[in-house]
Coordinates of C-alpha atoms in Angstrom, one line a residue:
M1 CA -24.4 -3.4 179.6
T2 CA -27.3 -2.7 182.1
T3 CA -28.8 -5.8 184.3
A4 CA -32.7 -6.4 184.4
K5 CA -34.5 -5.7 187.2
P6 CA -36.0 -7.8 189.1
K7 CA -39.6 -8.2 188.5
V8 CA -42.3 -8.0 190.9
L9 CA -46.1 -8.4 190.7
A10 CA -48.3 -6.3 193.0
T11 CA -51.3 -7.7 193.7
R12 CA -53.2 -4.7 194.8
H13 CA -53.5 -0.8 194.0
F14 CA -50.7 0.5 196.7
P15 CA -50.6 3.6 197.8
P16 CA -48.6 6.1 195.2
D17 CA -45.6 6.7 196.6
V18 CA -45.2 3.2 197.5
E19 CA -46.1 2.2 194.0
A20 CA -43.4 5.3 192.4
R21 CA -40.5 3.4 194.9
L22 CA -41.8 -0.4 193.5
A23 CA -41.5 0.8 189.8
A24 CA -38.1 3.0 190.1
N25 CA -36.3 -0.2 191.7
F26 CA -38.1 -2.9 190.0
E27 CA -40.0 -4.3 186.7
A28 CA -43.1 -3.6 188.5
V29 CA -46.3 -5.2 187.3
L30 CA -48.9 -2.9 189.1
N31 CA -52.9 -3.6 189.7
P32 CA -54.4 -0.1 189.0
G33 CA -57.9 -1.5 188.8
D34 CA -57.3 -3.1 192.1
R35 CA -58.7 -6.4 191.1
L36 CA -59.0 -9.2 193.3
Y37 CA -56.9 -12.4 192.2
D38 CA -57.7 -16.1 193.0
G39 CA -55.1 -18.7 193.4
P40 CA -55.3 -19.4 189.4
A41 CA -54.9 -15.9 188.4
L42 CA -52.5 -15.0 191.1
I43 CA -50.3 -18.1 189.5
A44 CA -50.7 -16.9 186.1
A45 CA -49.9 -13.2 186.7
T46 CA -46.4 -14.3 188.5
A47 CA -45.2 -16.0 185.0
G48 CA -41.8 -14.5 184.9
C49 CA -41.9 -12.5 188.6
D50 CA -39.1 -12.7 191.2
A51 CA -41.3 -11.5 193.9
I52 CA -44.8 -10.7 194.8
L53 CA -46.3 -7.7 196.9
C54 CA -49.1 -8.9 198.4
A55 CA -51.7 -7.8 201.1
A56 CA -53.9 -9.4 203.7
G57 CA -56.4 -11.6 201.8
D58 CA -54.7 -12.8 199.1
P59 CA -54.9 -16.4 198.5
L60 CA -51.3 -17.5 198.9
T61 CA -52.7 -21.1 200.1
A62 CA -50.4 -24.3 199.8
D63 CA -52.2 -25.0 196.5
T64 CA -51.5 -21.8 195.1
I65 CA -47.6 -21.3 196.0
G66 CA -47.1 -25.1 195.1
G67 CA -48.3 -23.6 191.3
L68 CA -46.1 -20.6 191.2
P69 CA -43.7 -20.5 188.6
A70 CA -40.1 -21.6 189.6
S71 CA -38.9 -17.8 189.2
V72 CA -40.6 -16.6 192.3
R73 CA -38.4 -16.1 195.2
M74 CA -39.9 -14.1 197.5
I75 CA -43.7 -13.2 199.1
A76 CA -43.7 -9.7 200.6
T77 CA -46.8 -9.0 202.4
F78 CA -48.2 -5.5 203.2
S79 CA -49.5 -6.3 206.5
V80 CA -48.4 -7.5 210.1
G81 CA -50.1 -10.2 209.9
Y82 CA -49.4 -13.3 207.7
E83 CA -51.9 -16.0 207.9
H84 CA -53.0 -15.7 204.2
V85 CA -49.7 -17.0 203.4
D86 CA -48.8 -20.5 203.9
V87 CA -45.3 -20.3 205.2
A88 CA -44.5 -23.6 205.4
A89 CA -45.5 -24.4 201.8
A90 CA -43.2 -21.4 200.8
A91 CA -40.6 -22.7 202.9
K92 CA -40.7 -25.9 201.0
R93 CA -40.0 -24.2 197.8
G94 CA -37.6 -21.8 198.6
I95 CA -39.5 -18.9 198.8
A96 CA -38.7 -16.3 201.3
V97 CA -41.6 -14.5 203.4
S98 CA -41.4 -11.3 205.0
N99 CA -44.1 -9.1 207.1
T100 CA -44.1 -5.2 208.2
P101 CA -44.2 -5.4 212.1
D102 CA -44.0 -2.4 213.9
V103 CA -45.3 0.3 211.6
L104 CA -49.1 0.2 212.4
T105 CA -49.2 0.1 216.1
D106 CA -50.3 3.6 216.7
A107 CA -52.9 3.7 214.0
T108 CA -54.3 0.5 215.3
A109 CA -54.4 1.5 219.0
D110 CA -55.9 4.6 217.8
I111 CA -58.8 2.8 216.2
T112 CA -59.0 0.6 219.1
L113 CA -60.1 3.7 221.3
L114 CA -62.3 5.0 218.4
C115 CA -64.3 1.6 218.6
L116 CA -64.2 1.5 222.3
L117 CA -65.6 5.0 222.7
G118 CA -68.1 4.6 219.5
A119 CA -69.6 1.5 221.2
A120 CA -69.8 2.8 224.6
R121 CA -71.6 6.1 223.4
R122 CA -73.7 5.0 220.9
A123 CA -72.2 6.9 218.3
H124 CA -73.7 4.7 215.3
E125 CA -77.2 5.3 216.8
G126 CA -76.5 9.1 217.1
A127 CA -75.4 9.5 213.7
H128 CA -78.0 7.5 212.0
M129 CA -80.8 9.3 214.1
L130 CA -79.3 12.5 212.4
R131 CA -78.4 11.4 208.9
T132 CA -82.2 10.1 208.8
R133 CA -83.3 13.5 210.4
S134 CA -85.1 11.6 212.9
W135 CA -83.5 13.6 215.9
T136 CA -86.2 15.6 217.3
G137 CA -83.9 17.5 219.9
W138 CA -82.2 16.8 223.3
T139 CA -84.1 14.8 226.3
P140 CA -83.1 13.1 229.7
T141 CA -82.6 9.6 228.7
Q142 CA -81.9 9.6 224.9
L143 CA -78.7 7.5 224.2
M144 CA -77.7 6.8 227.5
G145 CA -74.5 4.5 226.8
V146 CA -71.9 3.4 229.2
H147 CA -69.3 5.3 231.0
V148 CA -65.5 4.6 230.1
T149 CA -63.4 6.7 232.6
G150 CA -62.6 4.6 235.5
K151 CA -64.1 1.4 234.2
R152 CA -61.8 -2.1 234.0
L153 CA -60.2 -2.9 230.6
G154 CA -59.1 -6.6 229.5
I155 CA -56.9 -6.7 226.8
L156 CA -56.6 -9.9 225.1
G157 CA -53.0 -9.9 223.8
M158 CA -50.5 -7.8 225.1
G159 CA -48.0 -6.9 222.1
R160 CA -47.0 -4.0 220.6
I161 CA -50.5 -2.8 220.2
G162 CA -52.0 -3.9 222.9
Q163 CA -49.5 -2.0 225.2
A164 CA -50.5 1.1 222.9
V165 CA -54.1 0.5 223.6
A166 CA -53.1 0.3 227.5
D167 CA -51.2 3.7 227.5
R168 CA -54.5 5.3 225.8
A169 CA -56.8 4.1 228.1
R170 CA -54.8 5.2 230.9
A171 CA -55.7 8.8 230.0
F172 CA -59.3 7.5 230.9
R173 CA -58.1 6.3 234.2
M174 CA -59.1 2.5 233.2
Q175 CA -57.7 0.2 235.4
I176 CA -55.9 -2.6 232.9
H177 CA -56.2 -6.2 232.9
Y178 CA -54.1 -8.4 230.5
S179 CA -53.9 -11.8 229.3
N180 CA -50.5 -12.5 227.3
R181 CA -48.3 -15.6 226.7
N182 CA -45.8 -14.4 229.1
R183 CA -45.9 -11.5 231.8
L184 CA -44.4 -8.2 230.7
P185 CA -41.2 -6.6 232.7
P186 CA -42.5 -4.2 235.1
D187 CA -41.6 -1.2 232.9
L188 CA -44.2 -2.4 230.3
E189 CA -46.6 -3.6 232.3
K190 CA -47.3 -0.4 234.3
G191 CA -49.0 -1.4 236.6
A192 CA -51.3 -3.6 234.6
I193 CA -52.6 -6.5 236.2
F194 CA -51.7 -10.0 234.7
H195 CA -54.0 -13.0 234.3
A196 CA -51.9 -16.2 233.4
D197 CA -55.2 -17.6 232.6
A198 CA -57.4 -15.7 229.9
E199 CA -60.5 -16.7 231.0
A200 CA -59.7 -16.2 234.4
M201 CA -59.3 -12.4 233.7
L202 CA -62.7 -12.1 231.6
P203 CA -65.1 -11.3 235.2
H204 CA -62.7 -8.4 235.7
C205 CA -63.6 -6.9 232.3
D206 CA -66.0 -3.9 231.9
F207 CA -64.4 -3.6 228.2
L208 CA -62.4 -6.3 226.6
S209 CA -60.2 -5.5 223.5
I210 CA -59.1 -8.5 221.4
N211 CA -55.2 -7.8 220.3
A212 CA -54.2 -11.2 219.8
P213 CA -52.7 -12.7 216.5
M214 CA -55.1 -15.4 214.5
S215 CA -53.7 -18.7 215.5
A216 CA -55.4 -22.0 216.1
A217 CA -55.6 -21.0 219.7
T218 CA -57.6 -17.9 219.2
R219 CA -60.0 -18.9 216.4
K220 CA -63.3 -17.8 218.0
W221 CA -62.0 -17.3 221.2
V222 CA -64.8 -15.0 221.9
N223 CA -67.4 -17.7 222.2
A224 CA -70.7 -18.0 224.2
E225 CA -69.0 -19.7 227.2
R226 CA -66.5 -17.0 227.4
I227 CA -69.0 -14.0 226.9
A228 CA -71.0 -15.4 229.7
K229 CA -68.0 -14.9 232.0
L230 CA -67.9 -11.2 231.1
P231 CA -69.6 -8.6 233.7
Q232 CA -73.5 -8.4 232.9
G233 CA -73.5 -5.1 230.4
A234 CA -69.7 -5.4 229.4
I235 CA -68.6 -4.1 225.9
V236 CA -66.1 -6.2 223.4
V237 CA -63.8 -4.5 221.1
N238 CA -62.2 -6.3 218.2
T239 CA -59.4 -5.0 216.1
A240 CA -57.2 -7.7 215.5
R241 CA -58.8 -10.3 213.5
G242 CA -62.3 -11.1 212.6
G243 CA -61.8 -15.0 213.3
V244 CA -61.1 -14.5 216.7
V245 CA -64.9 -13.5 217.4
D246 CA -67.7 -16.1 217.1
D247 CA -70.1 -13.8 215.3
E248 CA -73.2 -15.9 216.1
A249 CA -72.1 -15.9 219.8
L250 CA -71.9 -12.2 219.8
I251 CA -74.6 -11.4 217.6
D252 CA -76.9 -13.4 220.2
A253 CA -75.4 -11.7 223.3
L254 CA -75.9 -8.1 221.4
R255 CA -79.3 -8.9 220.8
S256 CA -80.3 -10.5 224.2
G257 CA -78.7 -7.5 226.1
R258 CA -76.0 -9.6 227.7
L259 CA -73.4 -7.5 226.1
A260 CA -74.2 -3.6 226.0
A261 CA -72.4 -3.1 222.8
A262 CA -69.4 -4.2 220.5
G263 CA -66.9 -2.1 218.6
L264 CA -65.9 -3.9 215.4
D265 CA -63.1 -3.1 213.1
V266 CA -62.5 -6.7 211.6
F267 CA -64.5 -9.4 210.4
E268 CA -64.8 -13.3 209.8
G269 CA -65.0 -13.8 205.8
E270 CA -64.8 -9.6 204.8
P271 CA -65.8 -7.9 203.2
K272 CA -69.0 -10.3 203.5
I273 CA -69.7 -10.0 207.1
H274 CA -72.4 -11.6 208.8
P275 CA -75.6 -9.9 207.5
D276 CA -76.9 -10.0 211.2
Y277 CA -74.3 -7.0 212.1
H278 CA -76.3 -5.0 209.9
D279 CA -79.5 -4.8 211.7
I280 CA -78.0 -4.6 215.3
P281 CA -77.8 -1.1 216.2
N282 CA -75.6 -1.6 219.5
A283 CA -72.5 -2.9 217.1
F284 CA -70.5 0.1 216.2
L285 CA -68.8 -1.2 212.9
I286 CA -65.9 0.1 210.5
P287 CA -64.5 -1.3 207.8
H288 CA -60.8 -2.6 208.6
M289 CA -59.6 0.9 208.8
G290 CA -57.0 0.2 211.8
S291 CA -54.0 1.0 209.8
A292 CA -55.9 3.4 207.4
T293 CA -53.6 6.7 207.8
V294 CA -51.6 8.0 204.9
E295 CA -48.6 7.8 207.2
T296 CA -48.9 4.2 208.2
R297 CA -50.1 2.6 204.7
N298 CA -46.9 4.2 203.2
A299 CA -44.8 3.3 206.3
M300 CA -45.9 -0.4 205.5
G301 CA -45.3 -0.3 202.2
F302 CA -42.0 1.0 202.4
K303 CA -41.2 -1.7 205.0
A304 CA -42.4 -4.2 202.6
L305 CA -39.8 -2.9 200.1
D306 CA -37.4 -2.8 202.4
N307 CA -37.7 -6.5 202.8
L308 CA -37.6 -6.9 198.5
E309 CA -34.9 -4.5 197.7
T310 CA -32.6 -6.6 200.7
Y311 CA -33.2 -9.8 199.3
L312 CA -33.6 -9.0 195.5
L313 CA -31.3 -6.2 195.0
R314 CA -28.6 -6.9 197.7
N315 CA -28.5 -10.7 198.4
Q316 CA -29.3 -10.5 202.0
T317 CA -31.9 -12.0 204.5
P318 CA -34.5 -9.5 204.6
P319 CA -34.7 -7.5 207.9
D320 CA -38.5 -8.8 208.4
L321 CA -38.6 -12.4 207.4
V322 CA -40.9 -14.8 208.5
K323 CA -39.8 -18.3 209.5
A324 CA -42.1 -21.5 209.2
S325 CA -43.1 -22.2 212.6

């Protein structure tokens, strides 16, 4: 007699290799049209399911989790961040939650440098000039940007991604400043200058890279008061979470010239970003591409599946279990 496979709802259309492995080991409920679930639809779709394979942005709020059928035992998110999952509400229901740490460090650090360079060297304006056929040829003062090599880079959040950003920035001979909950040991600090007070770091930042997780403490951390502490003409880069930036304050600083530019991969309320960003030429914008490589997205999916298989097939603790705080 064969034993039925655990049933897993995939809330999004995941990479083909990930879905193939999911279907091989579980009874998979896939979403080939990649339609977005709201809370009631998600509750309805999980009927008879043992687990949910979700992604950033899925509405796994306390209300949604409270309405899930009793059969659901696990939520595995296809992301490092898990602010879209109410972990405390899941814990009350006895539902395990897992994430995918360590697999997107390099891809996100790479995109951080893309945003930094794109903003500094006015890449959006140059590309727009070419694509609109408005380039009339080289001139001595055309699209003069900001030099990167040898400048000071401040990093808010010196975890794995922040450290990887620092490693890449050292190739540009940038002086690294950072603020973190704890100072790194010398072998990881690698000569970077630690600031216990993040605000005290700001005057030393020709470039500020946001690599801190989203939390109550970091929400809208980049606001008008902190922007005012940056050097005139500084550049802000955010590849962490959109909510760390106060959009109105950043937009005002870009328009006024207080900041030379910004490079953004993440946005509050995405995909409905603040409409004023569309019209600001000194904002280098890309659509949440930090982990968007074949290798990284597969690694994220396989890590999520490792957690699901460990818990549902082997009855063991998931290796990337998220604990309620």
